[in-house]
mmCIF file of C-alpha atoms and ligand atoms in Angstrom:
data_model
loop_
_atom_site.group_PDB
_atom_site.id
_atom_site.type_symbol
_atom_site.label_atom_id
_atom_site.label_comp_id
_atom_site.label_asym_id
_atom_site.label_seq_id
_atom_site.Cartn_x
_atom_site.Cartn_y
_atom_site.Cartn_z
ATOM 1 C CA UNK X 1 -0.159 0.272 -0.031
ATOM 2 C CA UNK X 2 1.355 3.908 -1.119
ATOM 3 C CA UNK X 3 1.357 5.757 2.500
ATOM 4 C CA UNK X 4 0.924 9.445 2.481
ATOM 5 C CA UNK X 5 3.246 11.561 2.732
ATOM 6 C CA UNK X 6 3.340 13.454 5.866
ATOM 7 C CA UNK X 7 4.344 16.842 5.444
ATOM 8 C CA UNK X 8 7.361 18.902 7.162
ATOM 9 C CA UNK X 9 7.554 22.373 7.813
ATOM 10 C CA UNK X 10 10.697 23.303 8.917
ATOM 11 C CA UNK X 11 11.479 27.104 9.717
ATOM 12 C CA UNK X 12 14.961 28.353 9.489
ATOM 13 C CA UNK X 13 15.666 26.414 7.034
ATOM 14 C CA UNK X 14 18.209 27.847 5.209
ATOM 15 C CA UNK X 15 20.075 28.401 8.857
ATOM 16 C CA UNK X 16 22.648 26.073 10.359
ATOM 17 C CA UNK X 17 20.524 23.778 12.167
ATOM 18 C CA UNK X 18 18.354 23.623 9.152
ATOM 19 C CA UNK X 19 20.987 22.123 6.948
ATOM 20 C CA UNK X 20 22.169 19.337 9.012
ATOM 21 C CA UNK X 21 18.427 18.693 10.008
ATOM 22 C CA UNK X 22 16.648 18.275 6.097
ATOM 23 C CA UNK X 23 18.852 15.543 4.662
ATOM 24 C CA UNK X 24 17.923 13.582 8.147
ATOM 25 C CA UNK X 25 14.825 13.553 8.029
ATOM 26 C CA UNK X 26 14.274 13.153 4.391
ATOM 27 C CA UNK X 27 16.257 9.944 4.338
ATOM 28 C CA UNK X 28 13.512 8.690 6.786
ATOM 29 C CA UNK X 29 15.305 9.393 10.014
ATOM 30 C CA UNK X 30 12.370 11.737 11.548
ATOM 31 C CA UNK X 31 9.529 9.275 11.464
ATOM 32 C CA UNK X 32 10.883 5.848 10.212
ATOM 33 C CA UNK X 33 12.358 4.326 7.187
ATOM 34 C CA UNK X 34 9.293 3.495 5.770
ATOM 35 C CA UNK X 35 7.273 6.778 5.809
ATOM 36 C CA UNK X 36 7.591 9.449 3.172
ATOM 37 C CA UNK X 37 7.595 12.995 3.278
ATOM 38 C CA UNK X 38 7.077 16.113 1.986
ATOM 39 C CA UNK X 39 9.057 19.485 3.029
ATOM 40 C CA UNK X 40 7.898 22.806 3.422
ATOM 41 C CA UNK X 41 10.318 24.941 4.063
ATOM 42 C CA UNK X 42 9.985 28.107 5.900
ATOM 43 C CA UNK X 43 12.302 31.254 6.094
ATOM 44 C CA UNK X 44 12.385 35.252 5.280
ATOM 45 C CA UNK X 45 12.690 36.363 2.484
ATOM 46 C CA UNK X 46 16.333 36.796 2.829
ATOM 47 C CA UNK X 47 16.613 33.161 4.060
ATOM 48 C CA UNK X 48 14.485 31.952 0.714
ATOM 49 C CA UNK X 49 17.008 32.397 -1.775
ATOM 50 C CA UNK X 50 19.392 29.974 0.288
ATOM 51 C CA UNK X 51 16.601 27.666 1.063
ATOM 52 C CA UNK X 52 16.432 27.282 -2.809
ATOM 53 C CA UNK X 53 19.860 26.426 -3.115
ATOM 54 C CA UNK X 54 19.576 23.486 0.082
ATOM 55 C CA UNK X 55 16.644 22.205 -1.525
ATOM 56 C CA UNK X 56 18.691 21.506 -4.759
ATOM 57 C CA UNK X 57 21.320 19.670 -2.591
ATOM 58 C CA UNK X 58 18.080 17.106 -0.904
ATOM 59 C CA UNK X 59 16.782 16.707 -4.514
ATOM 60 C CA UNK X 60 20.679 15.365 -5.663
ATOM 61 C CA UNK X 61 20.554 13.307 -3.129
ATOM 62 C CA UNK X 62 17.548 11.061 -4.558
ATOM 63 C CA UNK X 63 16.517 10.499 -1.280
ATOM 64 C CA UNK X 64 13.363 7.658 -2.272
ATOM 65 C CA UNK X 65 11.273 9.001 0.809
ATOM 66 C CA UNK X 66 11.495 12.571 -0.298
ATOM 67 C CA UNK X 67 8.293 13.359 -2.189
ATOM 68 C CA UNK X 68 8.314 17.026 -2.418
ATOM 69 C CA UNK X 69 10.275 20.103 -1.356
ATOM 70 C CA UNK X 70 8.076 23.497 -1.581
ATOM 71 C CA UNK X 71 9.426 26.980 0.258
ATOM 72 C CA UNK X 72 7.705 29.577 1.098
ATOM 73 C CA UNK X 73 8.123 33.010 2.974
ATOM 74 C CA UNK X 74 4.570 33.138 4.406
ATOM 75 C CA UNK X 75 3.587 30.908 7.183
ATOM 76 C CA UNK X 76 -0.109 30.705 5.733
ATOM 77 C CA UNK X 77 1.831 28.924 3.174
ATOM 78 C CA UNK X 78 4.323 26.754 5.111
ATOM 79 C CA UNK X 79 1.721 25.742 7.509
ATOM 80 C CA UNK X 80 -0.803 24.902 5.054
ATOM 81 C CA UNK X 81 -1.014 21.001 5.702
ATOM 82 C CA UNK X 82 1.627 21.059 8.075
ATOM 83 C CA UNK X 83 1.495 17.286 10.309
ATOM 84 C CA UNK X 84 4.362 18.402 11.881
ATOM 85 C CA UNK X 85 6.338 21.602 12.424
ATOM 86 C CA UNK X 86 10.007 22.093 13.534
ATOM 87 C CA UNK X 87 10.518 25.933 14.472
ATOM 88 C CA UNK X 88 13.602 26.260 14.128
ATOM 89 C CA UNK X 89 13.918 29.615 12.813
ATOM 90 C CA UNK X 90 14.332 32.597 16.008
ATOM 91 C CA UNK X 91 16.283 35.679 16.442
ATOM 92 C CA UNK X 92 19.123 35.118 18.041
ATOM 93 C CA UNK X 93 20.476 37.608 21.279
ATOM 94 C CA UNK X 94 22.315 39.839 19.787
ATOM 95 C CA UNK X 95 25.186 42.794 21.484
ATOM 96 C CA UNK X 96 23.546 44.610 24.090
ATOM 97 C CA UNK X 97 20.099 42.815 23.633
ATOM 98 C CA UNK X 98 18.035 42.304 27.010
ATOM 99 C CA UNK X 99 15.850 38.953 27.875
ATOM 100 C CA UNK X 100 13.165 41.280 27.168
ATOM 101 C CA UNK X 101 14.479 42.627 23.882
ATOM 102 C CA UNK X 102 14.902 38.778 22.548
ATOM 103 C CA UNK X 103 11.988 37.650 24.072
ATOM 104 C CA UNK X 104 9.969 40.413 22.145
ATOM 105 C CA UNK X 105 12.281 39.930 18.830
ATOM 106 C CA UNK X 106 11.407 36.283 19.357
ATOM 107 C CA UNK X 107 7.760 37.248 20.164
ATOM 108 C CA UNK X 108 7.308 38.371 16.896
ATOM 109 C CA UNK X 109 7.979 35.342 14.894
ATOM 110 C CA UNK X 110 6.343 33.191 16.926
ATOM 111 C CA UNK X 111 3.069 34.636 17.688
ATOM 112 C CA UNK X 112 2.307 34.663 14.145
ATOM 113 C CA UNK X 113 3.758 31.016 13.367
ATOM 114 C CA UNK X 114 0.902 30.024 16.141
ATOM 115 C CA UNK X 115 -2.091 31.977 14.801
ATOM 116 C CA UNK X 116 -0.926 30.125 11.220
ATOM 117 C CA UNK X 117 -0.276 26.657 12.610
ATOM 118 C CA UNK X 118 -4.302 27.506 14.182
ATOM 119 C CA UNK X 119 -5.578 28.131 10.772
ATOM 120 C CA UNK X 120 -3.967 26.154 8.726
ATOM 121 C CA UNK X 121 -1.938 23.415 9.801
ATOM 122 C CA UNK X 122 -3.544 19.300 9.624
ATOM 123 C CA UNK X 123 -5.682 18.258 13.044
ATOM 124 C CA UNK X 124 -2.899 15.934 13.661
ATOM 125 C CA UNK X 125 -0.523 18.757 14.303
ATOM 126 C CA UNK X 126 2.291 17.537 16.228
ATOM 127 C CA UNK X 127 4.990 21.034 17.067
ATOM 128 C CA UNK X 128 8.890 21.177 18.293
ATOM 129 C CA UNK X 129 10.077 24.434 19.488
ATOM 130 C CA UNK X 130 14.384 24.349 18.948
ATOM 131 C CA UNK X 131 14.845 28.576 18.468
ATOM 132 C CA UNK X 132 15.817 30.111 22.168
ATOM 133 C CA UNK X 133 14.398 30.541 24.083
ATOM 134 C CA UNK X 134 12.476 27.544 23.022
ATOM 135 C CA UNK X 135 10.302 26.875 26.089
ATOM 136 C CA UNK X 136 8.330 30.185 25.535
ATOM 137 C CA UNK X 137 8.705 30.637 22.099
ATOM 138 C CA UNK X 138 6.451 27.265 22.264
ATOM 139 C CA UNK X 139 4.043 29.117 25.015
ATOM 140 C CA UNK X 140 4.061 32.223 22.660
ATOM 141 C CA UNK X 141 2.922 29.776 19.597
ATOM 142 C CA UNK X 142 0.680 27.124 21.771
ATOM 143 C CA UNK X 143 -1.177 30.489 23.137
ATOM 144 C CA UNK X 144 -1.631 32.091 19.767
ATOM 145 C CA UNK X 145 -3.017 28.756 18.441
ATOM 146 C CA UNK X 146 -6.267 28.034 20.670
ATOM 147 C CA UNK X 147 -8.332 25.328 18.487
ATOM 148 C CA UNK X 148 -5.134 23.097 18.245
ATOM 149 C CA UNK X 149 -5.136 20.889 21.876
ATOM 150 C CA UNK X 150 -1.910 22.940 23.892
ATOM 151 C CA UNK X 151 -0.303 19.517 24.403
ATOM 152 C CA UNK X 152 0.633 19.585 20.312
ATOM 153 C CA UNK X 153 3.345 22.220 21.190
ATOM 154 C CA UNK X 154 6.698 21.264 22.915
ATOM 155 C CA UNK X 155 10.130 22.836 23.560
ATOM 156 C CA UNK X 156 13.346 20.624 22.508
ATOM 157 C CA UNK X 157 15.667 19.719 25.945
ATOM 158 C CA UNK X 158 16.278 16.035 24.247
ATOM 159 C CA UNK X 159 20.050 17.613 23.820
ATOM 160 C CA UNK X 160 20.187 18.454 26.965
ATOM 161 C CA UNK X 161 18.973 14.886 27.753
ATOM 162 C CA UNK X 162 21.654 13.596 25.892
ATOM 163 C CA UNK X 163 24.740 15.397 26.651
ATOM 164 C CA UNK X 164 23.634 14.433 29.982
ATOM 165 C CA UNK X 165 23.650 10.863 28.616
ATOM 166 C CA UNK X 166 26.910 10.925 27.179
ATOM 167 C CA UNK X 167 28.457 12.755 30.764
ATOM 168 C CA UNK X 168 27.522 10.416 32.901
ATOM 169 C CA UNK X 169 28.648 7.117 30.187
ATOM 170 C CA UNK X 170 32.139 8.894 30.754
ATOM 171 C CA UNK X 171 32.281 8.986 34.382
ATOM 172 C CA UNK X 172 31.255 6.000 34.667
ATOM 173 C CA UNK X 173 32.980 3.862 31.952
ATOM 174 C CA UNK X 174 29.104 2.735 31.023
ATOM 175 C CA UNK X 175 28.196 3.465 27.402
ATOM 176 C CA UNK X 176 25.244 5.278 26.344
ATOM 177 C CA UNK X 177 22.529 2.913 25.760
ATOM 178 C CA UNK X 178 22.989 1.390 29.427
ATOM 179 C CA UNK X 179 21.756 4.192 30.623
ATOM 180 C CA UNK X 180 18.213 4.782 31.422
ATOM 181 C CA UNK X 181 15.913 7.304 33.170
ATOM 182 C CA UNK X 182 17.514 10.218 32.634
ATOM 183 C CA UNK X 183 15.535 13.488 33.671
ATOM 184 C CA UNK X 184 16.008 17.044 32.482
ATOM 185 C CA UNK X 185 13.928 19.506 34.434
ATOM 186 C CA UNK X 186 12.689 23.034 33.621
ATOM 187 C CA UNK X 187 13.817 25.358 31.277
ATOM 188 C CA UNK X 188 16.676 24.831 28.146
ATOM 189 C CA UNK X 189 18.760 27.223 29.512
ATOM 190 C CA UNK X 190 21.725 27.314 32.143
ATOM 191 C CA UNK X 191 18.961 27.112 34.971
ATOM 192 C CA UNK X 192 18.299 23.484 33.905
ATOM 193 C CA UNK X 193 18.595 20.157 35.912
ATOM 194 C CA UNK X 194 19.446 17.262 34.391
ATOM 195 C CA UNK X 195 18.673 14.621 37.526
ATOM 196 C CA UNK X 196 20.073 11.268 37.742
ATOM 197 C CA UNK X 197 18.697 10.625 41.360
ATOM 198 C CA UNK X 198 15.817 7.593 39.203
ATOM 199 C CA UNK X 199 18.544 7.084 36.510
ATOM 200 C CA UNK X 200 19.900 3.772 36.045
ATOM 201 C CA UNK X 201 23.950 2.609 34.924
ATOM 202 C CA UNK X 202 23.384 -1.383 33.572
ATOM 203 C CA UNK X 203 20.538 -2.022 36.099
ATOM 204 C CA UNK X 204 22.245 0.324 39.276
ATOM 205 C CA UNK X 205 20.894 3.313 40.697
ATOM 206 C CA UNK X 206 23.084 6.279 38.820
ATOM 207 C CA UNK X 207 23.638 8.346 41.838
ATOM 208 C CA UNK X 208 24.976 4.930 43.576
ATOM 209 C CA UNK X 209 27.509 4.202 40.729
ATOM 210 C CA UNK X 210 28.937 7.936 40.809
ATOM 211 C CA UNK X 211 28.704 8.335 44.794
ATOM 212 C CA UNK X 212 30.318 11.345 44.113
ATOM 213 C CA UNK X 213 27.805 15.094 45.541
ATOM 214 C CA UNK X 214 30.759 17.201 44.619
ATOM 215 C CA UNK X 215 30.870 16.113 40.689
ATOM 216 C CA UNK X 216 27.252 15.922 40.356
ATOM 217 C CA UNK X 217 26.765 19.567 42.043
ATOM 218 C CA UNK X 218 30.037 20.962 40.633
ATOM 219 C CA UNK X 219 30.651 19.301 37.097
ATOM 220 C CA UNK X 220 27.650 17.119 35.943
ATOM 221 C CA UNK X 221 25.256 20.026 36.152
ATOM 222 C CA UNK X 222 27.172 22.863 35.156
ATOM 223 C CA UNK X 223 29.032 21.143 32.366
ATOM 224 C CA UNK X 224 25.247 19.959 30.948
ATOM 225 C CA UNK X 225 23.445 23.107 31.738
ATOM 226 C CA UNK X 226 26.568 25.239 30.442
ATOM 227 C CA UNK X 227 27.373 22.865 27.313
ATOM 228 C CA UNK X 228 25.131 25.191 24.486
ATOM 229 C CA UNK X 229 28.015 28.289 25.674
ATOM 230 C CA UNK X 230 31.007 25.927 25.496
ATOM 231 C CA UNK X 231 29.955 24.455 22.009
ATOM 232 C CA UNK X 232 29.499 28.543 20.502
ATOM 233 C CA UNK X 233 32.965 29.251 22.521
ATOM 234 C CA UNK X 234 35.578 26.200 20.678
ATOM 235 C CA UNK X 235 33.300 26.543 17.233
ATOM 236 C CA UNK X 236 32.206 30.084 16.581
ATOM 237 C CA UNK X 237 28.561 28.882 16.169
ATOM 238 C CA UNK X 238 25.719 27.263 18.224
ATOM 239 C CA UNK X 239 25.680 23.494 18.275
ATOM 240 C CA UNK X 240 24.018 23.029 14.627
ATOM 241 C CA UNK X 241 24.366 18.840 13.779
ATOM 242 C CA UNK X 242 23.803 17.698 17.690
ATOM 243 C CA UNK X 243 20.862 20.091 18.192
ATOM 244 C CA UNK X 244 19.175 18.865 14.778
ATOM 245 C CA UNK X 245 19.701 14.808 15.985
ATOM 246 C CA UNK X 246 18.192 15.644 18.823
ATOM 247 C CA UNK X 247 15.200 17.523 17.130
ATOM 248 C CA UNK X 248 14.726 14.726 15.335
ATOM 249 C CA UNK X 249 14.995 12.108 18.198
ATOM 250 C CA UNK X 250 12.798 14.212 20.074
ATOM 251 C CA UNK X 251 10.277 13.223 16.803
ATOM 252 C CA UNK X 252 10.985 10.056 16.352
ATOM 253 C CA UNK X 253 10.523 9.708 20.427
ATOM 254 C CA UNK X 254 7.255 11.433 20.226
ATOM 255 C CA UNK X 255 5.804 9.644 17.017
ATOM 256 C CA UNK X 256 7.396 6.194 17.600
ATOM 257 C CA UNK X 257 7.178 5.613 21.265
ATOM 258 C CA UNK X 258 9.792 4.973 24.190
ATOM 259 C CA UNK X 259 11.445 2.097 25.196
ATOM 260 C CA UNK X 260 9.739 0.122 27.797
ATOM 261 C CA UNK X 261 11.342 0.726 31.041
ATOM 262 C CA UNK X 262 13.237 4.398 29.627
ATOM 263 C CA UNK X 263 11.868 7.668 29.451
ATOM 264 C CA UNK X 264 12.917 10.490 27.939
ATOM 265 C CA UNK X 265 13.046 14.555 28.706
ATOM 266 C CA UNK X 266 10.672 16.819 26.777
ATOM 267 C CA UNK X 267 9.692 20.769 27.096
ATOM 268 C CA UNK X 268 5.911 20.126 27.518
ATOM 269 C CA UNK X 269 3.044 22.111 28.711
ATOM 270 C CA UNK X 270 2.951 21.398 32.518
ATOM 271 C CA UNK X 271 -0.627 19.768 33.890
ATOM 272 C CA UNK X 272 -0.158 20.826 37.627
ATOM 273 C CA UNK X 273 3.250 18.093 38.233
ATOM 274 C CA UNK X 274 5.916 17.924 40.385
ATOM 275 C CA UNK X 275 4.883 21.562 41.583
ATOM 276 C CA UNK X 276 5.286 22.946 37.873
ATOM 277 C CA UNK X 277 2.488 25.349 37.463
ATOM 278 C CA UNK X 278 -0.347 24.792 35.581
ATOM 279 C CA UNK X 279 0.565 25.450 31.569
ATOM 280 C CA UNK X 280 4.269 26.007 31.903
ATOM 281 C CA UNK X 281 6.060 24.559 29.293
ATOM 282 C CA UNK X 282 8.804 23.296 31.194
ATOM 283 C CA UNK X 283 10.758 19.888 30.778
ATOM 284 C CA UNK X 284 9.499 16.680 32.421
ATOM 285 C CA UNK X 285 10.858 12.762 32.568
ATOM 286 C CA UNK X 286 7.892 11.814 29.561
ATOM 287 C CA UNK X 287 7.104 8.199 27.811
ATOM 288 C CA UNK X 288 5.153 8.019 25.029
ATOM 289 C CA UNK X 289 3.345 5.269 22.854
ATOM 290 C CA UNK X 290 1.328 6.100 19.871
ATOM 291 C CA UNK X 291 2.388 9.477 18.941
ATOM 292 C CA UNK X 292 1.008 10.701 22.673
ATOM 293 C CA UNK X 293 3.571 11.510 25.718
ATOM 294 C CA UNK X 294 2.787 11.073 29.398
ATOM 295 C CA UNK X 295 4.487 12.068 32.748
ATOM 296 C CA UNK X 296 6.474 9.985 34.633
ATOM 297 C CA UNK X 297 4.987 10.279 37.946
ATOM 298 C CA UNK X 298 5.299 9.227 41.438
ATOM 299 C CA UNK X 299 9.240 9.870 41.615
ATOM 300 C CA UNK X 300 10.437 10.692 45.048
ATOM 301 C CA UNK X 301 12.396 14.324 44.720
ATOM 302 C CA UNK X 302 14.782 14.885 47.358
ATOM 303 C CA UNK X 303 15.591 18.122 48.461
ATOM 304 C CA UNK X 304 19.074 18.815 46.487
ATOM 305 C CA UNK X 305 16.728 17.952 43.264
ATOM 306 C CA UNK X 306 14.128 20.302 44.678
ATOM 307 C CA UNK X 307 15.957 23.565 44.799
ATOM 308 C CA UNK X 308 16.755 22.877 41.342
ATOM 309 C CA UNK X 309 13.776 22.552 39.756
ATOM 310 C CA UNK X 310 11.812 24.964 41.224
ATOM 311 C CA UNK X 311 14.760 27.770 40.170
ATOM 312 C CA UNK X 312 14.251 26.340 36.903
ATOM 313 C CA UNK X 313 10.581 27.040 37.160
ATOM 314 C CA UNK X 314 10.902 30.221 39.012
ATOM 315 C CA UNK X 315 12.779 31.121 34.942
ATOM 316 C CA UNK X 316 10.085 29.891 32.751
ATOM 317 C CA UNK X 317 7.985 31.877 35.328
ATOM 318 C CA UNK X 318 9.129 35.324 35.008
ATOM 319 C CA UNK X 319 9.700 34.674 31.063
ATOM 320 C CA UNK X 320 5.683 33.469 30.790
ATOM 321 C CA UNK X 321 4.938 36.736 33.224
ATOM 322 C CA UNK X 322 7.366 39.328 31.002
ATOM 323 C CA UNK X 323 5.870 37.892 27.696
ATOM 324 C CA UNK X 324 2.618 38.572 28.510
ATOM 325 C CA UNK X 325 3.429 41.526 29.874
ATOM 326 C CA UNK X 326 4.394 42.157 26.131
ATOM 327 C CA UNK X 327 0.721 41.636 25.030
ATOM 328 C CA UNK X 328 2.719 37.944 23.049
ATOM 329 C CA UNK X 329 0.382 35.736 25.259
HETATM 330 N N1 NAD N 401 16.280 24.014 22.482
HETATM 331 C C1 NAD N 401 17.917 23.637 21.825
HETATM 332 O O1 NAD N 401 18.116 22.736 22.515
HETATM 333 C C2 NAD N 401 18.691 24.597 20.735
HETATM 334 C C3 NAD N 401 20.060 24.118 20.622
HETATM 335 C C4 NAD N 401 20.800 25.114 19.537
HETATM 336 C C5 NAD N 401 19.796 25.810 18.622
HETATM 337 N N2 NAD N 401 18.933 25.909 19.554
HETATM 338 C C6 NAD N 401 18.866 27.894 19.067
HETATM 339 O O2 NAD N 401 17.916 27.505 17.757
HETATM 340 C C7 NAD N 401 17.903 28.048 16.604
HETATM 341 C C8 NAD N 401 18.262 28.189 15.322
HETATM 342 O O3 NAD N 401 19.571 28.351 15.248
HETATM 343 P P1 NAD N 401 20.680 27.883 14.300
HETATM 344 O O4 NAD N 401 22.138 28.221 14.448
HETATM 345 O O5 NAD N 401 19.627 27.161 12.868
HETATM 346 O O6 NAD N 401 20.770 29.547 13.475
HETATM 347 P P2 NAD N 401 20.941 30.765 12.695
HETATM 348 O O7 NAD N 401 21.171 31.962 12.464
HETATM 349 O O8 NAD N 401 21.705 29.464 11.456
HETATM 350 O O9 NAD N 401 19.346 29.902 11.282
HETATM 351 C C9 NAD N 401 18.182 30.393 12.050
HETATM 352 C C10 NAD N 401 17.369 30.831 10.622
HETATM 353 O O10 NAD N 401 16.116 31.153 10.803
HETATM 354 C C11 NAD N 401 15.258 31.804 10.106
HETATM 355 N N3 NAD N 401 14.812 32.921 10.404
HETATM 356 C C12 NAD N 401 14.465 33.937 11.959
HETATM 357 N N4 NAD N 401 13.283 34.242 11.484
HETATM 358 C C13 NAD N 401 12.850 33.246 10.945
HETATM 359 C C14 NAD N 401 10.640 33.552 10.413
HETATM 360 N N5 NAD N 401 9.991 34.255 11.099
HETATM 361 N N6 NAD N 401 10.256 32.616 9.755
HETATM 362 C C15 NAD N 401 11.209 31.609 8.925
HETATM 363 N N7 NAD N 401 12.675 31.686 9.229
HETATM 364 C C16 NAD N 401 13.360 32.465 10.188
HETATM 365 C C17 NAD N 401 17.010 32.496 9.049
HETATM 366 O O11 NAD N 401 16.975 33.407 8.636
HETATM 367 C C18 NAD N 401 18.150 31.901 9.467
HETATM 368 O O12 NAD N 401 18.167 31.125 8.252
HETATM 369 C C19 NAD N 401 18.400 29.355 17.554
HETATM 370 O O13 NAD N 401 17.740 29.943 18.222
HETATM 371 C C20 NAD N 401 19.270 28.581 18.013
HETATM 372 O O14 NAD N 401 20.050 29.026 19.889
HETATM 373 C C21 NAD N 401 18.095 25.705 20.166
HETATM 374 O O1 LMR N 402 21.938 28.950 21.299
HETATM 375 C C1 LMR N 402 22.579 28.736 21.652
HETATM 376 O O2 LMR N 402 22.623 30.057 23.274
HETATM 377 C C2 LMR N 402 22.729 27.435 22.663
HETATM 378 C C3 LMR N 402 21.692 26.013 22.376
HETATM 379 O O3 LMR N 402 20.327 26.686 23.082
HETATM 380 C C4 LMR N 402 22.300 25.006 22.893
HETATM 381 O O4 LMR N 402 22.090 24.442 24.014
HETATM 382 O O5 LMR N 402 23.397 24.502 22.529
#
């Protein structure tokens, strides 16, 4: 039976993450090796020519699963019929820009995109926001799309999750596939909290396997939380291939499910679990089944974790208040 192609809209398609992402979507890594896709690339007018160049290269790969590429500079057209929306394009922080300026500039992007999703996307649309500040940009888009179920808007913390997996594997000498049930809580920012207290390394509790609270507090958490800045410092540009890889992982897991006995981290609208105010888009431990996700319940949160989760959630609340004041939500 011939499957109907899945429409995947990618914003910021001509950017560096876009360049690392599109080829993997087209080769079947986003949704599966048997799922045909149509790409809808959304750029600002100045980015369209470069997106056309990328589209030429995509053509030149002759990907069997790639059933079409269209390029737009109008979100209303870009999101028409979209089943998956990868919101990558965002306004980077410029010199002298305060957080409020950044939130305002991004509001100008994510509000119209949310409205376009509301009006034109397919009924089953799933949205992943990558562009920073990802959690609050996701909130702006979600609040601008009142007819779309709120839980379809998610923000990316999978890169943080993957970073934490490798740091823990390197510390314990395990391989990444031996590590299960790691969690990123909170915001995709330096306040995020990578939690290993419920994680397992080769079947053993990770915190016990590490048995080194100083390493946890002074090395592991800051290394994961500040990895984005360290990459910028080393590379002279923000992480792109690893961010694209995490976006692929996030959507693939959401659509195809988590493995039995394991979970992942996603920025999702809070239902009030773990004391995170309802509605904030915060990272939680989640399991995914049949295209839906559920927050892992019943985890005991110790004092070490509680303070760190609360600090990151406080930052999210402040970002929400700031975009409220700007009239963006
Ligand atoms: N959540 C995460 O883990 C994570 C990780 C890495 C990077 N990021 C963020 O992802 C974003 C993109 O990073 P990049 O390196 O690809 O940046 P980039 O500057 O290389 O590319 C961004 C692209 O977005 C386009 N764009 C800007 N406004 C747009 C709009 N309104 N509609 C469509 N396209 C638009 C630009 O023209 C540009 O081509 C940044 O905000 C970055 O901070 C997030
Ligand atoms: O763009 C950044 O500030 C960093 C990015 O979010 C990352 O985590 O690599």
